[in-house]
Amino acid sequence: MSLIYDEYGRPFIILKEQQAKARIRGLEAQKSNILAARAISQILRTSLGPKGMDKMLVSQDGDVTITNDGATILSKMEVDHQVARLLVELSSSQDDEIGDGTTGVVVMAGALLEQAEKLLDRGIHPVRVAEGFEKACEVAISTLGEIADTIEFSKDDIEPLMTTAMTTLNSKIINVSKRKMAEIAVNAVLCVADLERKDVNFDMIRTEGKPGGCLEDTELVNGIAIDKEISHPQMAKEIKDAKICILTCPFEPPRPKTKHHLDITSKEAYEKLYEQEQKYFTDMVKQVKDSGANLVICQWGFDDEANHLLLQNDLPAIRWVGGIEIEHIAIATGGRIVPRFSELTPEKLGKAGLVREVSFGTSKEKMIVIEGCSNSNAVTVLVRGGNKMIVEEAKRSLHDAMCVVRNLIKDNRIVYGGGSAEVACGIAVSKYAESVVGVDQYAIRGFADALDDIPLALAENAGLSPIEEVAAIKSRQLSEGNARIGVGVDCVQTDGRSTIDMREQGVFETLVGKQQQLQLATQVVKMILKIDDVILSGQY
């Protein structure tokens, strides 16, 4: 690149040919960005719905992940293109806010970009397209509010929550055990939920996984389960009415922080040093014993000498417990985390009805389960599965189900699934387009066509004829005035179609999740359409 001036002193930048190619602007930039974003969307399209396919992701270290969760797939992919990364962040936003619908939001954004590309080819300005999409999105969101149903539930009647959780688990690898998994997810959320305030404290739910056994062995523990074991094989494996001392200081003599050198020249000097070290250990154990504790949980490790002393004093101990686990145990048992032995008092001890060590199968795998905690809200979901990949996918699936149940507790309005909500919104947006004057009408119609992409993908992934199914859904919704007609992927009617009332099928999802999908997808598409120049760092 070089800078020259003409005879009037005006500067000119002369770009070499390869530099000119590195910079793209205008319609070319918009089309390039749309192409990159749609490439990401196409990857996830086949994973949408209960019949969606799974993806196998292999990391550089050879770790294998098998999942159909949109946020997980995109987070583990190495995406280099700047605009394609926006879709990765889009899926992450949906996951953080709602917890479910991460695949659908990316597919929706891809469908909107496909329609935007057609509109740009017809010469419509990108800003007008973006404005039309925004107007259509407002109509779609208000339509969702109109067709939504309110469901009532209580701690005694949790069936509506179960049905919603099962809808979420339908598309997961664990759908064979969806009834039991939904029950675990609902009970876990209700244990930590305040129904009066409509608040759910997710910090009180832990999820632990242990390969081995089968999915049906997954259980909900009313307490805390940690992947540790009692430090000495001869210590008690079951402690009733446990008084737990929670320490973040190590069971070892203090070390000087400055550099030091110690010469031992005689047997007496060595014995004196040994006695001093022993005194440290015995004082530590005595302070624990005097506080009334009968179980020690320590964040750090301790050597065999300290372990032996604890055994002699009938003090079972658990070592190398992580910081987050320590905090959970302190919250659950009502104990205080103690940083120094000198600060130990009976008031700072945590209390639990039973602490036991559990072993699995014929392996040496063991876990500690703390039950009957003084703060009974804390729960742990212990996930079992045939291998590590199944366990990890089951944990992700249960997290999605719990998020959906939490959303339903916060706002108990639902819309029906199977693409019925999208088709109903598409019909409403098309009707609204007829009343709009000007170029925006084309963009609004494009938005309505993009909404059809979700039921099309659902039907396609289920091996049905997508165009015929969506046409049949629209026809029935208009003729019957029923916005609940959707793609029933498991049921073929006498006329050969799979359109069915989703209320009868028990397929529904939260209203807030669906509204968030449309809003996020529209926002990211608007952002992509307004980029007309891509300047790479270091090129200019």
Coordinates of C-alpha atoms in Angstrom, one line a residue:
M1 CA 0.0 0.0 0.0
S2 CA 1.4 3.4 -0.9
L3 CA 0.2 7.0 -0.5
I4 CA 0.5 9.5 -3.4
Y5 CA -0.9 13.0 -4.1
D6 CA -2.4 14.5 -7.3
E7 CA -1.6 17.9 -8.8
Y8 CA -4.1 19.5 -6.4
G9 CA -2.5 17.9 -3.3
R10 CA -5.3 15.4 -2.7
P11 CA -4.1 12.1 -1.2
F12 CA -4.7 8.8 -3.0
I13 CA -4.1 5.3 -1.6
I14 CA -2.9 2.8 -4.1
L15 CA -3.6 -0.8 -3.1
K16 CA -1.9 -3.8 -4.5
E17 CA -4.1 -6.4 -6.1
Q18 CA -4.0 -8.9 -3.3
Q19 CA -4.7 -6.2 -0.7
A20 CA -7.7 -5.1 -2.6
K21 CA -9.0 -8.7 -2.5
A22 CA -8.4 -8.9 1.2
R23 CA -10.9 -6.1 1.8
I24 CA -14.5 -6.6 0.8
R25 CA -17.3 -4.1 1.0
G26 CA -20.9 -3.3 0.1
L27 CA -23.2 -6.1 -1.2
E28 CA -20.2 -8.5 -1.6
A29 CA -19.4 -8.1 2.2
Q30 CA -23.0 -8.7 3.2
K31 CA -23.3 -11.8 1.0
S32 CA -20.0 -13.2 2.3
N33 CA -21.2 -12.7 5.9
I34 CA -24.6 -14.3 5.2
L35 CA -22.8 -17.3 3.5
A36 CA -20.5 -17.8 6.6
A37 CA -23.4 -17.6 9.1
R38 CA -25.6 -19.9 7.0
A39 CA -22.8 -22.5 6.9
I40 CA -23.0 -22.7 10.7
S41 CA -26.8 -22.9 10.6
Q42 CA -26.8 -25.7 8.1
I43 CA -24.6 -27.8 10.5
L44 CA -27.2 -27.6 13.3
R45 CA -30.3 -27.9 11.0
T46 CA -30.1 -31.7 11.0
S47 CA -30.0 -31.8 14.8
L48 CA -33.3 -30.1 15.3
G49 CA -36.3 -31.9 16.9
P50 CA -36.9 -35.3 18.5
K51 CA -35.6 -37.1 15.4
G52 CA -32.6 -34.9 15.0
M53 CA -29.2 -36.4 14.4
D54 CA -26.2 -36.2 16.8
K55 CA -22.8 -34.8 16.1
M56 CA -19.5 -36.3 17.1
L57 CA -16.9 -33.7 18.0
V58 CA -13.2 -34.7 18.4
S59 CA -10.9 -32.3 20.2
Q60 CA -7.2 -31.9 19.4
D61 CA -6.4 -34.1 22.4
G62 CA -8.6 -36.9 21.0
D63 CA -11.5 -36.3 23.5
V64 CA -14.8 -37.3 21.9
T65 CA -18.1 -35.6 22.6
I66 CA -21.4 -36.9 21.1
T67 CA -24.3 -34.4 21.4
N68 CA -27.1 -32.7 19.6
D69 CA -27.2 -29.7 21.9
G70 CA -26.7 -26.6 19.8
A71 CA -24.7 -24.6 22.3
T72 CA -22.3 -27.5 23.1
I73 CA -21.7 -28.2 19.4
L74 CA -20.9 -24.6 18.6
S75 CA -18.8 -24.1 21.7
K76 CA -16.6 -27.1 20.8
M77 CA -16.2 -26.1 17.2
E78 CA -13.2 -23.9 16.2
V79 CA -14.9 -21.2 14.2
D80 CA -12.5 -18.7 12.6
H81 CA -14.9 -16.5 10.6
Q82 CA -15.8 -13.3 12.5
V83 CA -19.5 -13.3 11.5
A84 CA -19.9 -17.0 12.0
R85 CA -18.7 -16.4 15.6
L86 CA -21.8 -14.2 16.1
L87 CA -24.0 -17.3 15.7
V88 CA -21.8 -19.2 18.3
E89 CA -22.4 -16.3 20.7
L90 CA -26.2 -16.3 19.8
S91 CA -26.5 -19.9 20.8
S92 CA -24.6 -19.2 24.0
S93 CA -26.9 -16.3 24.8
Q94 CA -30.0 -18.5 24.5
D95 CA -28.3 -21.2 26.7
D96 CA -27.4 -18.6 29.4
E97 CA -30.8 -17.0 29.4
I98 CA -33.3 -19.8 28.8
G99 CA -31.2 -23.1 28.8
D100 CA -33.1 -24.7 26.0
G101 CA -33.8 -23.9 22.3
T102 CA -30.1 -23.4 21.4
T103 CA -30.4 -25.3 18.1
G104 CA -33.7 -23.7 17.1
V105 CA -32.4 -20.2 17.5
V106 CA -29.5 -20.8 15.1
V107 CA -31.7 -22.5 12.6
M108 CA -34.1 -19.6 12.7
A109 CA -31.3 -17.1 12.2
G110 CA -30.1 -19.1 9.2
A111 CA -33.6 -19.1 7.7
L112 CA -33.8 -15.3 8.1
L113 CA -30.4 -14.8 6.5
E114 CA -31.5 -17.0 3.5
Q115 CA -34.6 -14.8 3.0
A116 CA -32.5 -11.6 3.5
E117 CA -30.1 -12.8 0.7
K118 CA -33.1 -13.2 -1.7
L119 CA -34.3 -9.7 -0.8
L120 CA -30.8 -8.2 -1.3
D121 CA -30.7 -9.8 -4.8
R122 CA -33.9 -8.0 -5.6
G123 CA -32.2 -4.7 -4.9
I124 CA -33.8 -4.0 -1.5
H125 CA -31.5 -2.0 0.8
P126 CA -30.2 -4.0 3.8
V127 CA -31.5 -1.4 6.3
R128 CA -35.0 -1.7 4.9
V129 CA -34.8 -5.5 5.2
A130 CA -33.6 -5.2 8.8
E131 CA -36.4 -2.8 9.7
G132 CA -39.0 -5.1 8.0
F133 CA -37.7 -8.1 10.0
E134 CA -37.9 -6.1 13.3
K135 CA -41.6 -5.1 12.6
A136 CA -42.4 -8.7 11.7
C137 CA -40.7 -10.0 14.9
E138 CA -42.9 -7.7 17.0
V139 CA -46.0 -9.1 15.4
A140 CA -44.8 -12.7 15.9
I141 CA -44.0 -12.1 19.6
S142 CA -47.5 -10.6 20.2
T143 CA -49.0 -13.5 18.3
L144 CA -47.2 -16.0 20.6
G145 CA -48.6 -14.1 23.6
E146 CA -52.2 -14.4 22.1
I147 CA -52.0 -18.2 21.4
A148 CA -50.2 -19.0 24.7
D149 CA -52.0 -21.1 27.3
T150 CA -51.5 -20.8 31.1
I151 CA -51.0 -24.0 33.0
E152 CA -51.5 -24.4 36.7
F153 CA -49.3 -26.5 38.9
S154 CA -48.4 -27.0 42.6
K155 CA -46.0 -29.1 44.7
D156 CA -48.8 -31.8 44.8
D157 CA -49.6 -31.5 41.0
I158 CA -46.4 -31.6 39.1
E159 CA -47.7 -33.3 35.9
P160 CA -47.6 -30.1 33.8
L161 CA -44.0 -29.6 34.7
M162 CA -43.2 -33.2 33.9
T163 CA -44.8 -32.9 30.5
T164 CA -42.8 -29.8 29.6
A165 CA -39.5 -31.4 30.8
M166 CA -40.3 -34.6 28.7
T167 CA -40.8 -32.4 25.6
T168 CA -37.3 -31.0 26.1
L169 CA -35.8 -34.5 26.7
N170 CA -37.6 -35.9 23.6
S171 CA -34.8 -34.7 21.3
K172 CA -32.0 -35.9 23.6
I173 CA -30.0 -39.2 23.6
I174 CA -31.7 -40.1 27.0
N175 CA -35.2 -40.0 25.6
V176 CA -35.6 -43.8 26.3
S177 CA -35.8 -42.9 30.0
K178 CA -37.4 -39.5 29.6
R179 CA -40.2 -40.1 32.2
K180 CA -37.7 -40.9 35.0
M181 CA -35.3 -38.1 33.9
A182 CA -38.1 -35.6 33.8
E183 CA -39.2 -36.6 37.3
I184 CA -35.6 -36.2 38.6
A185 CA -35.3 -32.7 36.9
V186 CA -38.7 -31.5 38.3
N187 CA -38.1 -32.8 41.8
A188 CA -34.6 -31.3 41.9
V189 CA -35.9 -27.8 40.9
L190 CA -38.8 -28.0 43.3
C191 CA -36.5 -28.8 46.2
V192 CA -34.6 -25.5 45.7
A193 CA -37.6 -23.4 44.4
D194 CA -39.5 -20.7 46.3
L195 CA -42.9 -20.9 44.6
E196 CA -44.3 -17.8 46.3
R197 CA -41.5 -15.6 45.1
K198 CA -41.2 -17.6 41.8
D199 CA -37.5 -18.0 42.3
V200 CA -35.1 -20.9 41.8
N201 CA -31.6 -21.1 43.2
F202 CA -29.7 -23.2 40.8
D203 CA -26.5 -23.0 42.9
M204 CA -28.1 -25.5 45.3
I205 CA -28.4 -28.2 42.6
R206 CA -25.2 -30.2 41.9
T207 CA -24.8 -32.7 39.1
E208 CA -22.3 -35.5 39.5
G209 CA -21.6 -38.2 36.9
K210 CA -20.2 -41.7 37.3
P211 CA -19.7 -44.0 34.3
G212 CA -21.0 -47.5 34.9
G213 CA -24.5 -49.0 35.4
C214 CA -27.3 -47.7 33.1
L215 CA -29.3 -44.5 32.7
E216 CA -32.1 -46.0 34.8
D217 CA -29.7 -46.0 37.8
T218 CA -29.6 -42.2 37.8
E219 CA -30.9 -40.9 41.1
L220 CA -31.7 -37.7 43.0
V221 CA -29.8 -37.5 46.3
N222 CA -31.4 -35.2 48.9
G223 CA -28.1 -33.8 50.0
I224 CA -24.5 -33.5 48.6
A225 CA -22.6 -36.2 46.7
I226 CA -18.9 -35.6 46.0
D227 CA -16.5 -37.7 44.0
K228 CA -14.1 -38.4 46.9
E229 CA -13.5 -41.2 49.5
I230 CA -12.7 -41.5 53.2
S231 CA -8.9 -40.9 53.5
H232 CA -8.0 -44.1 55.4
P233 CA -9.5 -47.6 54.6
Q234 CA -9.9 -48.4 58.4
M235 CA -11.9 -45.2 59.2
A236 CA -15.7 -45.4 59.7
K237 CA -17.5 -45.5 56.3
E238 CA -20.8 -44.3 57.8
I239 CA -21.2 -41.5 60.2
K240 CA -24.6 -40.8 61.8
D241 CA -25.5 -37.4 63.2
A242 CA -22.4 -36.0 61.7
K243 CA -20.8 -32.8 63.0
I244 CA -18.6 -31.7 60.2
C245 CA -15.5 -29.6 60.5
I246 CA -14.9 -27.8 57.2
L247 CA -11.2 -26.7 56.8
T248 CA -9.3 -24.8 54.2
C249 CA -6.0 -25.1 56.1
P250 CA -3.7 -28.1 55.6
F251 CA -3.0 -30.8 58.3
E252 CA 0.8 -30.1 58.4
P253 CA 3.3 -28.0 60.4
P254 CA 3.5 -24.3 59.2
R255 CA 6.2 -23.6 56.7
P256 CA 8.4 -20.5 57.0
K257 CA 7.8 -18.1 54.1
T258 CA 11.5 -17.0 54.0
K259 CA 14.4 -19.1 52.8
H260 CA 15.8 -21.1 55.7
H261 CA 18.5 -23.6 56.4
L262 CA 18.5 -26.0 59.4
D263 CA 21.5 -28.1 60.5
I264 CA 20.9 -31.1 62.8
T265 CA 24.2 -32.2 64.4
S266 CA 23.0 -34.6 67.1
K267 CA 20.4 -37.3 67.9
E268 CA 18.9 -35.1 70.6
A269 CA 18.4 -32.2 68.2
Y270 CA 16.6 -34.5 65.7
E271 CA 14.4 -35.9 68.5
K272 CA 13.5 -32.4 69.6
L273 CA 12.6 -31.4 66.1
Y274 CA 10.5 -34.6 65.7
E275 CA 8.7 -34.0 69.0
Q276 CA 7.9 -30.4 67.9
E277 CA 6.5 -31.7 64.6
Q278 CA 4.4 -34.3 66.5
K279 CA 3.1 -31.6 68.8
Y280 CA 1.8 -29.6 65.8
F281 CA -0.1 -32.6 64.6
T282 CA -1.5 -33.6 68.0
D283 CA -2.5 -29.9 68.7
M284 CA -4.3 -29.8 65.4
V285 CA -6.2 -33.0 66.0
K286 CA -7.0 -32.0 69.6
Q287 CA -8.5 -28.7 68.5
V288 CA -10.7 -30.6 66.0
K289 CA -11.7 -33.1 68.7
D290 CA -12.4 -30.5 71.3
S291 CA -14.8 -28.7 68.9
G292 CA -17.0 -31.8 69.0
A293 CA -16.5 -32.7 65.3
N294 CA -16.7 -36.3 64.3
L295 CA -15.9 -35.8 60.5
V296 CA -13.2 -33.6 58.9
I297 CA -13.5 -32.3 55.4
C298 CA -10.3 -30.6 54.3
Q299 CA -9.6 -28.6 51.1
W300 CA -5.9 -29.7 51.1
G301 CA -4.2 -33.0 51.4
F302 CA -2.4 -34.4 54.5
D303 CA 0.4 -36.9 54.9
D304 CA 0.2 -40.5 56.3
E305 CA 1.2 -39.3 59.8
A306 CA -1.7 -36.9 60.1
N307 CA -4.0 -39.5 58.6
H308 CA -2.8 -42.1 61.2
L309 CA -3.4 -39.6 64.1
L310 CA -6.9 -38.9 62.8
L311 CA -7.6 -42.6 62.7
Q312 CA -6.3 -43.1 66.3
N313 CA -8.7 -40.3 67.4
D314 CA -11.7 -41.8 65.6
L315 CA -12.0 -38.8 63.3
P316 CA -12.9 -39.9 59.7
A317 CA -11.5 -37.5 57.2
I318 CA -12.0 -36.5 53.5
R319 CA -9.2 -34.7 51.7
W320 CA -8.6 -32.8 48.5
V321 CA -12.2 -31.5 48.3
G322 CA -12.5 -28.7 45.7
G323 CA -13.3 -25.1 46.6
I324 CA -16.8 -25.1 45.0
E325 CA -17.6 -28.4 46.7
I326 CA -16.5 -27.0 50.0
E327 CA -18.8 -24.0 49.6
H328 CA -21.8 -26.3 48.7
I329 CA -21.1 -28.5 51.7
A330 CA -20.9 -25.4 54.0
I331 CA -24.2 -24.0 52.6
A332 CA -26.0 -27.4 52.8
T333 CA -24.9 -28.3 56.3
G334 CA -25.1 -24.8 57.8
G335 CA -21.4 -24.9 58.7
R336 CA -18.7 -22.3 58.4
I337 CA -15.5 -22.6 56.4
V338 CA -12.6 -22.4 58.9
P339 CA -9.2 -21.1 57.7
R340 CA -7.3 -21.7 60.9
F341 CA -7.4 -24.5 63.6
S342 CA -7.3 -21.8 66.3
E343 CA -10.7 -20.5 65.1
L344 CA -12.5 -23.8 65.4
T345 CA -15.6 -23.6 67.7
P346 CA -18.7 -25.9 68.0
E347 CA -20.9 -23.2 66.4
K348 CA -18.9 -23.4 63.2
L349 CA -19.5 -27.1 62.6
G350 CA -21.9 -28.3 59.9
K351 CA -24.6 -30.8 60.7
A352 CA -25.9 -33.7 58.7
G353 CA -28.1 -36.8 59.5
L354 CA -25.9 -39.3 57.7
V355 CA -22.6 -39.3 55.8
R356 CA -21.7 -42.5 54.0
E357 CA -19.2 -43.8 51.5
V358 CA -20.8 -45.5 48.5
S359 CA -19.0 -47.9 46.2
F360 CA -20.1 -48.8 42.6
G361 CA -20.1 -52.3 41.1
T362 CA -16.9 -54.3 41.1
S363 CA -14.7 -51.2 40.5
K364 CA -12.9 -49.3 43.2
E365 CA -14.9 -46.2 42.3
K366 CA -16.3 -44.6 45.5
M367 CA -18.3 -41.4 46.4
I368 CA -19.2 -39.6 49.6
V369 CA -22.9 -38.9 50.1
I370 CA -24.0 -36.3 52.7
E371 CA -27.7 -36.7 53.5
G372 CA -30.1 -35.1 56.0
C373 CA -28.4 -31.7 55.8
S374 CA -29.6 -29.0 58.1
N375 CA -30.3 -26.9 55.0
S376 CA -32.5 -29.5 53.3
N377 CA -32.7 -27.5 50.0
A378 CA -29.4 -28.8 48.6
V379 CA -29.7 -31.7 46.2
T380 CA -27.4 -33.7 43.9
V381 CA -28.3 -35.5 40.7
L382 CA -26.1 -38.6 40.4
V383 CA -26.0 -39.5 36.8
R384 CA -25.0 -43.1 35.7
G385 CA -24.4 -44.3 32.2
G386 CA -22.6 -46.9 30.1
N387 CA -19.6 -44.7 29.3
K388 CA -18.3 -41.2 29.9
M389 CA -19.9 -39.7 26.8
I390 CA -23.4 -40.9 27.7
V391 CA -22.9 -39.5 31.2
E392 CA -21.8 -36.1 30.0
E393 CA -24.7 -35.9 27.4
A394 CA -27.2 -37.0 30.2
K395 CA -25.9 -34.2 32.4
R396 CA -26.3 -31.6 29.6
S397 CA -29.8 -32.9 28.9
L398 CA -30.9 -32.8 32.5
H399 CA -29.5 -29.2 32.8
D400 CA -31.8 -28.2 29.8
A401 CA -34.8 -29.9 31.4
M402 CA -34.1 -28.2 34.7
C403 CA -33.8 -24.8 33.0
V404 CA -37.2 -25.3 31.3
V405 CA -38.9 -26.2 34.6
R406 CA -37.3 -23.1 36.2
N407 CA -38.6 -20.9 33.3
L408 CA -42.1 -22.4 33.8
I409 CA -42.0 -21.7 37.5
K410 CA -41.1 -18.0 36.7
D411 CA -43.7 -17.7 34.0
N412 CA -46.3 -20.5 33.6
R413 CA -47.4 -19.6 30.1
I414 CA -46.7 -22.1 27.4
V415 CA -46.9 -22.4 23.6
Y416 CA -47.4 -25.7 21.7
G417 CA -44.5 -27.4 19.9
G418 CA -44.1 -29.4 16.7
G419 CA -43.8 -26.2 14.7
S420 CA -47.4 -25.2 15.4
A421 CA -46.3 -21.9 17.1
E422 CA -44.1 -20.9 14.2
V423 CA -46.8 -21.7 11.6
A424 CA -49.3 -19.7 13.6
C425 CA -46.9 -16.7 13.8
G426 CA -46.1 -17.1 10.0
I427 CA -49.8 -16.9 9.2
A428 CA -50.2 -13.8 11.4
V429 CA -47.1 -12.1 9.9
S430 CA -48.3 -12.8 6.3
K431 CA -51.7 -11.2 7.2
Y432 CA -49.9 -8.2 8.7
A433 CA -47.7 -7.8 5.5
E434 CA -50.9 -7.1 3.5
S435 CA -51.6 -4.0 5.5
V436 CA -48.0 -2.6 5.2
V437 CA -47.3 -0.1 2.4
G438 CA -43.8 0.1 0.8
V439 CA -40.7 -2.0 0.5
D440 CA -41.0 -3.3 4.1
Q441 CA -43.8 -5.6 2.9
Y442 CA -41.3 -7.8 1.1
A443 CA -39.1 -8.1 4.2
I444 CA -42.1 -9.0 6.4
R445 CA -43.2 -11.7 3.9
G446 CA -39.6 -13.0 4.0
F447 CA -39.8 -13.2 7.8
A448 CA -43.1 -15.2 7.5
D449 CA -41.3 -17.6 5.0
A450 CA -38.4 -18.0 7.4
L451 CA -40.7 -19.0 10.2
D452 CA -41.8 -22.0 8.1
D453 CA -38.2 -23.3 8.2
I454 CA -38.6 -24.7 11.7
P455 CA -41.5 -27.1 10.9
L456 CA -39.9 -27.9 7.5
A457 CA -36.7 -29.0 9.4
L458 CA -38.7 -31.0 12.0
A459 CA -40.6 -32.9 9.2
E460 CA -37.4 -33.4 7.1
N461 CA -35.4 -34.8 10.1
A462 CA -38.3 -37.2 10.9
G463 CA -38.2 -38.6 7.3
L464 CA -41.5 -37.0 6.3
S465 CA -42.3 -34.9 3.2
P466 CA -41.5 -31.4 4.5
I467 CA -43.4 -29.3 2.0
E468 CA -46.6 -31.4 2.1
E469 CA -46.6 -31.5 5.9
V470 CA -46.2 -27.8 6.3
A471 CA -48.9 -27.1 3.7
A472 CA -51.2 -29.5 5.6
I473 CA -50.5 -27.8 8.9
K474 CA -51.3 -24.3 7.4
S475 CA -54.4 -25.6 5.8
R476 CA -55.7 -27.2 9.0
Q477 CA -54.8 -24.2 11.2
L478 CA -56.7 -21.8 8.8
S479 CA -59.7 -24.0 8.3
E480 CA -60.1 -25.1 11.9
G481 CA -58.9 -21.9 13.5
N482 CA -56.7 -24.0 15.7
A483 CA -53.1 -22.7 16.3
R484 CA -52.1 -26.0 18.1
I485 CA -51.8 -28.1 14.9
G486 CA -48.2 -29.2 14.3
V487 CA -45.9 -31.9 13.0
G488 CA -46.5 -35.1 14.9
V489 CA -43.3 -36.9 14.1
D490 CA -44.5 -40.2 15.7
C491 CA -48.0 -40.4 14.5
V492 CA -49.3 -40.9 10.9
Q493 CA -53.0 -40.2 10.4
T494 CA -55.4 -42.1 8.2
D495 CA -54.9 -39.6 5.4
G496 CA -51.2 -40.3 5.4
R497 CA -50.4 -36.9 7.0
S498 CA -48.7 -36.4 10.4
T499 CA -50.5 -33.2 11.4
I500 CA -52.0 -33.4 14.9
D501 CA -53.2 -31.3 17.8
M502 CA -50.1 -30.8 20.0
R503 CA -52.2 -30.4 23.1
E504 CA -53.3 -34.0 22.7
Q505 CA -49.7 -35.1 22.2
G506 CA -48.6 -33.2 25.3
V507 CA -45.9 -31.3 23.3
F508 CA -45.3 -27.8 24.6
E509 CA -42.6 -25.4 25.6
T510 CA -42.3 -22.2 27.6
L511 CA -43.5 -19.0 26.1
V512 CA -40.5 -17.0 27.3
G513 CA -38.1 -19.5 25.6
K514 CA -39.9 -19.2 22.2
Q515 CA -40.1 -15.4 22.4
Q516 CA -36.4 -15.2 23.3
Q517 CA -35.5 -17.3 20.2
L518 CA -37.3 -14.9 17.8
Q519 CA -35.9 -11.8 19.5
L520 CA -32.2 -13.1 19.6
A521 CA -32.4 -14.4 16.0
T522 CA -33.8 -11.2 14.6
Q523 CA -31.2 -9.1 16.5
V524 CA -28.2 -11.0 15.2
V525 CA -29.5 -11.0 11.6
K526 CA -30.1 -7.2 11.8
M527 CA -26.5 -6.9 13.1
I528 CA -25.1 -9.0 10.2
L529 CA -27.1 -7.1 7.5
K530 CA -25.7 -3.8 8.7
I531 CA -22.1 -4.8 8.1
D532 CA -21.0 -3.5 4.8
D533 CA -17.2 -3.4 5.1
V534 CA -14.8 -6.1 6.5
I535 CA -11.4 -4.7 7.3
L536 CA -8.8 -7.2 8.5
S537 CA -6.3 -6.1 11.2
G538 CA -2.8 -5.4 9.9
Q539 CA -3.9 -5.1 6.2
Y540 CA -4.1 -1.3 6.2

